């Protein structure tokens, strides 16, 4: 606490009434935010982060009821009516939301939506308001602010929309700014720019900040103090270094160890997992919210449960994070390096692959000449921002899309066709894992049907008894009990569903598995267990993986080879260690610099990439990245396709920079 | 089941609707055996008698026929035709809408265009013209025409329901294990569209009752002497001033049935939303 | 649109032409001799192939010649048709003036008060009126406002020698029964789109910007919530201007709807063709206008995406 608190939450409870029962969303929350202080709140989905701030703003759904006290500059907000709350909302306390596009009114111009804030709270005339609005946009480094005010939200890119939302929140110079996952929907380079701007504005405007996120790395960038929430409670509070280095609560420790982070690779260590998943909390439940999943629980550990200041400025509800009476799990490597690599054999070759969408004239170049190959037992990580063609590549290999040009070879066989023309053995050999397990398992089918159908169709196992035997065996491998056989997919949690999807894929022994963002719809604690499972299944089956992700931390943890893509083209390819260290392509460099670090001591300088990728319908003569590149060397980048620069047999980059120049870039 | 009860408890109007609907179904099945008159019997001594007089619960019409008996008998034809229509148009709509939406491209465009054209004629006008052309309507022709008139609308709903599921990855997963189109459409997708489809069938049931009553009213519905609620209204409209019951009670019969079905259908859609 | 109309006109022509019953027979009656029938068929061109007759009919139609009525021998359809259309238009406009403001207001109210008693009452009323066929609500209205309280005429017949303008009171009950049907339809639509909009992120953002409730509803919510309702109103325009057969029949109102019904009953082929085609035409036009309106009111369509 730097000084007297701006916001003080005392014993706040929020309960939702549903048709059948009561659900506790927040329980006994105590929280203080000082002047000019920045507090970060982290937690998995469903832990009540957002509810907390809607409770502060007095904006709970009609079935929600809050009790306790919320003091804002000494006034209890819970005692205020809707009319009185208007004075605070947008004026003294402002919010920025996760999804900028849906938070802006589609039928009003940007200018109108900005102006009304000061017109109401400051009683400005339209003209004065407009002047302030334009100034505010300029403060957020939005060029052409005078032009933007006449536009509608749909005419503006996501990153700019979020900057507009921030500008809007800052119009009345609020005392407290609440940001609710403001960068989660954005690409990592855009996220880096926004986080930079937020840090800058905090200093400039002398305001307090609350930053909510599921990603501790993001919170580290803007907040020095962090609160960890779990199932409606704050379980631990402290400085970012304390939270990272000396967590007291077993949940905090486990959560951090779940996260793929820099320096952690599968060759060295398995990710920590937390058993089970976040469940709803009923009104009857008392005691420690984490006990059901806790590794460090002891028979009497709930006795002293409750948030206490155990060391100065470090609060925790439990101190058993490093308890010795329950030993830590042994940490082994996920990938055994001593594996016999003589058996390595090429499984997939992609040669000069092109995929265009749309019709003549408005062609979108999703893949613009990609060449890569992949061996058995290896993981090819494909990374890039949205629209770079990484998913299209996965879909083309799987057969769901037919290539426009170029060749695909699977185990030596030409498979440059779509699925109808592939042999059953190819269809069996290439399996696909989707991002959203809820959508990839048919909600009307039982688990048995979901896994059994491919067996019947692609392995030709006609006997139901035989199928059931195999299904039970594979379910065991993915750690799902036999009692799930007759359950519908909708009754499973996200992690369980993804496990069933893996069981479905591995039930027919594939040679190549394409994973398209397989963990990005899951919570961190669940993500780790799915990654571990993927690794184990590979050890056992020797299948090759194409692992598509936007998250460099995961890619770095899980891949053997990495391919960096931008606008349908390969920028850089190489062994994992070759790609994540210099020399690199300027885009790789920018991406790596933008990745938020879980470890707060790793402060690095981010490279600000301005603008957004060029229109994919236009044909690009030179390097697609030239327009945003911080190392652009002139006309040649725009007009001439970049040459392939090789650093080793396995490592190459497409760039106009010379080998020496690239080698000169330090990390 | 438990949530169903709780939902019912919260929607007393839905309970009312379901009760009225059951009363009508009961009346259609067993009502006639409790009646002291048939629908053609003319009580020559008591024409246009007031409700309650001479053992005529709801009075008699200009020919001395018992209004109550005619209403009870009339419930049979309207319920039968409406039920069959809503089923047929839904089945046809699902077949057409699914094929169109699933294959997309040119097939979809042609289907949509045809549906647009058929929908450009108001369903009532379409049914009226065709029934007028065919002459004397029977239960069969009435069912057929009303089903056809409503098929484009149900096809659109089915198509929309399919499209909302088609993007799901379980469809992709089925494709790359080489499932047949039929399997994907009717085994993978259909069960997941059942919510909107059931809502559509119940809503269509209400619309069918409206349309059949209106056709009867326009004189192109079932032919006399079959009692038809709509027809009873128009037959007696000229004596509305002197014998308003002959018009009012059949109207109220239509109103109660149609409102009951709508309340029921409204409840079904609420249940479906809740299921999600 | 033109294509739809062309195809429609052909379908209607074929549909009506295959009606059982011979036009010549209809004209001459049962006592006609075969010779006179043949002569008449010849002079009416009934023996030509279907497509030639269609061409002749469509050609005349485009030039504004609707042909001659079969039932009312020697009467040009043009002379009666447009007067009836005029009556229908006036009735439709009256109904519009009644129901649009009413249903929008109550729809918005129910949407804002969703889940409360006000909403339940409006929603039930809407559900009930929407479900009722027009003649049922008409009969109820007649019973109340013409029989129990004799305020308004039971029928809407214009006395011979007078015009509609001298009998404006005959419009009230038909327009009210249309209002009954449309009220439920439109207000429920308005309610549900209002609820969707009020639950959207941008309304939450507007409220948490500190904007007053009334302002949020009128400035932020209404414009977006009206869009789907406008589509519904527009799509029903065709029905309103050309499909009021039931209402017109119930009240005996001399409009396009009752004209169509009598054309069916009397098997007056040219008249039926003219009116059904006209009704379809209105349907197609109103759908087209609705699409245009929608595009104009929706900035997402009006301004194509163009990033800065």
Coordinates of C-alpha atoms in Angstrom, one line a residue, chain A residues 283-559:
Chain A
X283 CA -24.0 -21.9 -0.8
X284 CA -23.6 -24.8 1.5
X285 CA -19.9 -25.3 0.9
X286 CA -17.5 -24.1 3.6
X287 CA -13.8 -24.2 4.2
X288 CA -10.9 -24.2 1.7
X289 CA -12.2 -23.9 -1.9
X290 CA -9.1 -25.7 -3.2
X291 CA -9.0 -28.7 -0.9
X292 CA -10.5 -31.1 -3.5
X293 CA -7.7 -30.5 -5.9
X294 CA -4.9 -29.7 -3.5
X295 CA -1.7 -31.9 -3.5
X296 CA -0.5 -30.5 -0.2
X297 CA -3.6 -31.2 1.8
X298 CA -3.3 -32.7 5.3
X299 CA -5.9 -34.0 7.7
X300 CA -6.0 -30.8 9.7
X301 CA -5.0 -28.2 7.2
X302 CA -8.3 -26.4 7.1
X303 CA -8.1 -25.5 10.7
X304 CA -6.2 -22.2 10.3
X305 CA -7.7 -21.4 6.9
X306 CA -8.3 -17.8 6.1
X307 CA -6.5 -14.8 4.5
X308 CA -3.7 -13.6 6.8
X309 CA -0.7 -11.4 6.4
X310 CA 2.0 -13.9 6.9
X311 CA 4.9 -11.7 6.0
X312 CA 4.8 -7.9 5.3
X313 CA 2.5 -7.1 2.4
X314 CA 2.1 -10.8 1.6
X315 CA -1.3 -12.3 2.3
X316 CA -2.2 -15.9 1.9
X317 CA -5.1 -18.1 3.0
X318 CA -2.8 -21.1 3.4
X319 CA 0.9 -21.5 3.7
X320 CA 1.4 -25.1 2.7
X321 CA 2.8 -24.4 -0.8
X322 CA 6.1 -25.9 0.2
X323 CA 4.8 -28.1 3.0
X324 CA 7.3 -30.9 3.5
X325 CA 5.0 -33.4 5.2
X326 CA 3.5 -34.1 1.7
X327 CA 6.5 -34.5 -0.6
X328 CA 6.5 -32.8 -4.1
X329 CA 5.9 -34.9 -7.0
X330 CA 9.0 -36.1 -8.8
X331 CA 9.7 -33.9 -11.9
X332 CA 10.6 -35.9 -14.9
X333 CA 11.1 -35.0 -18.5
X334 CA 8.2 -35.3 -20.9
X335 CA 10.3 -36.4 -23.8
X336 CA 13.0 -39.0 -23.3
X337 CA 15.9 -37.8 -25.3
X338 CA 17.7 -41.1 -25.3
X339 CA 14.9 -42.4 -27.6
X340 CA 16.3 -44.4 -30.5
X341 CA 16.3 -41.9 -33.4
X342 CA 17.5 -44.4 -36.1
X343 CA 13.9 -45.2 -36.7
X344 CA 13.2 -41.6 -37.8
X345 CA 11.6 -41.7 -41.1
X346 CA 9.9 -39.0 -43.1
X347 CA 6.2 -38.9 -42.7
X348 CA 5.0 -35.7 -44.3
X349 CA 6.4 -33.6 -47.1
X350 CA 4.8 -30.3 -48.2
X351 CA 6.1 -28.9 -51.4
X352 CA 5.3 -25.4 -52.5
X353 CA 1.8 -25.4 -51.2
X354 CA -0.7 -22.7 -52.2
X355 CA -4.2 -22.3 -51.0
X356 CA -6.4 -19.5 -52.2
X357 CA -9.9 -18.8 -51.0
X358 CA -12.7 -16.9 -52.7
X359 CA -13.3 -16.1 -56.3
X360 CA -11.4 -14.4 -59.1
X361 CA -10.4 -10.8 -58.2
X362 CA -11.0 -11.2 -54.5
X363 CA -8.7 -14.1 -53.8
X364 CA -7.4 -14.5 -50.3
X365 CA -3.9 -16.0 -50.3
X366 CA -4.1 -18.1 -47.2
X367 CA -1.1 -20.2 -48.1
X368 CA 1.4 -18.6 -50.5
X369 CA 4.1 -21.2 -51.2
X370 CA 4.9 -23.3 -48.1
X371 CA 7.5 -26.0 -48.2
X372 CA 8.3 -28.1 -45.1
X373 CA 8.8 -31.7 -44.1
X374 CA 8.3 -33.6 -40.9
X375 CA 9.7 -36.9 -39.6
X376 CA 8.1 -39.5 -37.4
X377 CA 8.3 -38.9 -33.7
X378 CA 8.7 -35.2 -34.1
X379 CA 6.6 -32.2 -33.3
X380 CA 6.5 -29.4 -35.8
X381 CA 5.3 -26.2 -34.1
X382 CA 3.6 -23.8 -36.4
X383 CA 3.3 -20.3 -34.9
X384 CA 2.0 -17.0 -36.2
X385 CA -0.7 -14.4 -35.6
X386 CA -4.3 -14.7 -36.7
X387 CA -4.6 -14.8 -40.5
X388 CA -1.1 -16.1 -41.1
X389 CA -2.3 -19.4 -42.7
X390 CA -1.3 -21.8 -39.9
X391 CA -4.8 -23.3 -39.6
X392 CA -5.3 -23.4 -43.3
X393 CA -2.1 -25.5 -43.5
X394 CA -3.5 -27.9 -41.0
X395 CA -6.8 -28.2 -42.7
X396 CA -5.1 -28.8 -46.1
X397 CA -3.0 -31.6 -44.7
X398 CA -6.0 -33.1 -43.1
X399 CA -7.9 -33.1 -46.4
X400 CA -10.7 -30.8 -45.3
X401 CA -9.3 -28.3 -47.8
X402 CA -8.1 -29.1 -51.3
X403 CA -4.8 -27.4 -52.2
X404 CA -4.9 -24.8 -54.9
X405 CA -1.4 -25.6 -56.1
X406 CA 1.5 -27.7 -54.8
X407 CA 2.1 -31.2 -53.5
X408 CA 1.5 -33.1 -50.3
X409 CA 3.2 -36.4 -49.6
X410 CA 2.2 -38.6 -46.7
X411 CA 4.5 -41.5 -46.1
X412 CA 5.7 -41.2 -49.7
X413 CA 2.2 -41.2 -51.1
X414 CA 0.8 -38.2 -53.0
X415 CA -2.2 -36.9 -51.1
X416 CA -2.7 -33.5 -52.7
X417 CA -6.4 -34.0 -52.8
X418 CA -9.3 -33.5 -50.5
X419 CA -10.7 -36.1 -48.2
X420 CA -13.2 -37.8 -50.5
X421 CA -10.4 -38.9 -52.8
X422 CA -8.1 -40.3 -50.0
X423 CA -7.8 -43.9 -49.2
X424 CA -9.2 -45.2 -45.9
X425 CA -5.7 -45.9 -44.7
X426 CA -4.6 -42.2 -45.3
X427 CA -7.8 -41.0 -43.5
X428 CA -6.8 -43.2 -40.6
X429 CA -3.2 -42.2 -40.7
X430 CA -3.9 -38.4 -40.4
X431 CA -6.0 -37.3 -37.5
X432 CA -7.1 -33.9 -36.4
X433 CA -7.5 -32.3 -33.0
X434 CA -9.5 -29.2 -32.9
X435 CA -9.3 -26.1 -30.8
X436 CA -12.7 -26.3 -29.2
X437 CA -13.4 -29.8 -27.9
X438 CA -17.1 -28.9 -27.2
X439 CA -17.6 -28.4 -30.9
X440 CA -15.6 -31.4 -32.1
X441 CA -17.5 -34.0 -30.2
X442 CA -21.1 -34.5 -31.3
X443 CA -23.2 -33.4 -28.3
X444 CA -25.9 -36.0 -29.1
X445 CA -23.6 -39.0 -29.0
X446 CA -22.3 -41.0 -26.1
X447 CA -18.5 -41.3 -25.6
X448 CA -18.7 -44.9 -26.8
X449 CA -20.2 -43.9 -30.1
X450 CA -17.8 -41.0 -30.5
X451 CA -14.8 -43.2 -30.2
X452 CA -16.3 -46.3 -31.6
X453 CA -17.4 -44.8 -34.9
X454 CA -13.9 -44.2 -36.4
X455 CA -12.9 -47.7 -35.4
X456 CA -15.8 -49.2 -37.2
X457 CA -15.4 -46.9 -40.2
X458 CA -11.7 -46.8 -40.7
X459 CA -10.4 -49.9 -39.0
X460 CA -13.3 -52.0 -40.0
X461 CA -13.9 -53.5 -36.6
X462 CA -17.5 -54.8 -36.8
X463 CA -17.8 -56.5 -33.5
X464 CA -19.3 -54.2 -30.8
X465 CA -17.7 -56.2 -28.0
X466 CA -14.3 -55.9 -29.6
X467 CA -14.7 -52.2 -30.1
X468 CA -15.8 -51.7 -26.5
X469 CA -12.8 -53.5 -25.2
X470 CA -10.5 -51.2 -27.2
X471 CA -12.4 -48.1 -26.2
X472 CA -12.0 -48.9 -22.6
X473 CA -8.3 -49.5 -23.1
X474 CA -7.8 -46.2 -24.8
X475 CA -9.9 -44.3 -22.3
X476 CA -7.7 -45.6 -19.6
X477 CA -4.7 -44.2 -21.4
X478 CA -6.2 -40.7 -21.5
X479 CA -7.2 -41.1 -17.8
X480 CA -10.9 -41.4 -18.2
X481 CA -12.9 -44.0 -16.4
X482 CA -15.1 -46.7 -17.9
X483 CA -18.2 -45.1 -16.3
X484 CA -18.0 -42.4 -19.0
X485 CA -18.8 -44.8 -21.8
X486 CA -22.5 -44.0 -21.8
X487 CA -22.2 -40.3 -21.0
X488 CA -22.9 -37.6 -23.5
X489 CA -20.1 -35.3 -24.4
X490 CA -22.0 -32.3 -23.0
X491 CA -21.7 -33.6 -19.5
X492 CA -17.9 -33.4 -19.6
X493 CA -15.6 -30.6 -18.6
X494 CA -13.5 -28.9 -21.3
X495 CA -10.4 -30.9 -20.3
X496 CA -12.2 -34.2 -20.3
X497 CA -13.7 -33.5 -23.7
X498 CA -10.3 -32.8 -25.2
X499 CA -9.1 -36.1 -23.7
X500 CA -11.9 -37.9 -25.3
X501 CA -11.0 -36.2 -28.6
X502 CA -7.5 -37.5 -28.2
X503 CA -8.8 -40.9 -27.4
X504 CA -10.8 -40.8 -30.6
X505 CA -7.8 -39.9 -32.6
X506 CA -5.4 -42.4 -31.0
X507 CA -8.0 -45.3 -31.1
X508 CA -7.1 -45.9 -34.7
X509 CA -3.3 -45.4 -34.3
X510 CA -2.6 -42.4 -36.5
X511 CA 0.9 -41.7 -37.9
X512 CA 0.3 -37.9 -38.1
X513 CA -1.7 -35.8 -35.7
X514 CA -2.6 -32.3 -36.5
X515 CA -3.3 -30.2 -33.4
X516 CA -4.9 -26.9 -34.2
X517 CA -4.7 -24.8 -31.0
X518 CA -5.6 -27.8 -28.9
X519 CA -5.3 -26.1 -25.6
X520 CA -6.3 -22.5 -26.2
X521 CA -9.9 -23.0 -25.2
X522 CA -8.8 -24.6 -21.9
X523 CA -7.7 -23.2 -18.5
X524 CA -4.0 -23.2 -17.7
X525 CA -4.2 -26.0 -15.2
X526 CA -6.1 -28.2 -17.7
X527 CA -3.9 -27.2 -20.6
X528 CA -0.9 -28.6 -18.9
X529 CA -2.4 -32.0 -18.4
X530 CA -3.5 -32.1 -22.1
X531 CA 0.1 -31.2 -23.2
X532 CA 1.5 -33.9 -21.0
X533 CA -0.9 -36.4 -22.4
X534 CA -0.1 -35.4 -25.9
X535 CA 3.6 -35.9 -25.1
X536 CA 3.0 -39.3 -23.5
X537 CA 0.9 -40.5 -26.4
X538 CA 3.7 -39.5 -28.8
X539 CA 6.3 -41.4 -26.9
X540 CA 4.2 -44.4 -27.1
X541 CA 3.0 -44.3 -30.7
X542 CA 5.8 -42.5 -32.5
X543 CA 3.3 -40.4 -34.4
X544 CA 4.4 -37.1 -35.8
X545 CA 2.6 -34.0 -34.7
X546 CA 1.9 -30.7 -36.4
X547 CA 1.2 -28.4 -33.5
X548 CA -0.4 -25.1 -34.4
X549 CA -0.6 -22.4 -31.8
X550 CA -0.4 -18.6 -31.5
X551 CA 1.3 -19.0 -28.1
X552 CA 5.1 -19.0 -28.4
X553 CA 5.5 -20.3 -24.9
X554 CA 3.6 -23.5 -25.6
X555 CA 5.3 -23.9 -29.0
X556 CA 8.7 -23.5 -27.4
X557 CA 7.8 -26.0 -24.7
X558 CA 6.3 -28.7 -26.9
X559 CA 7.9 -28.6 -30.3

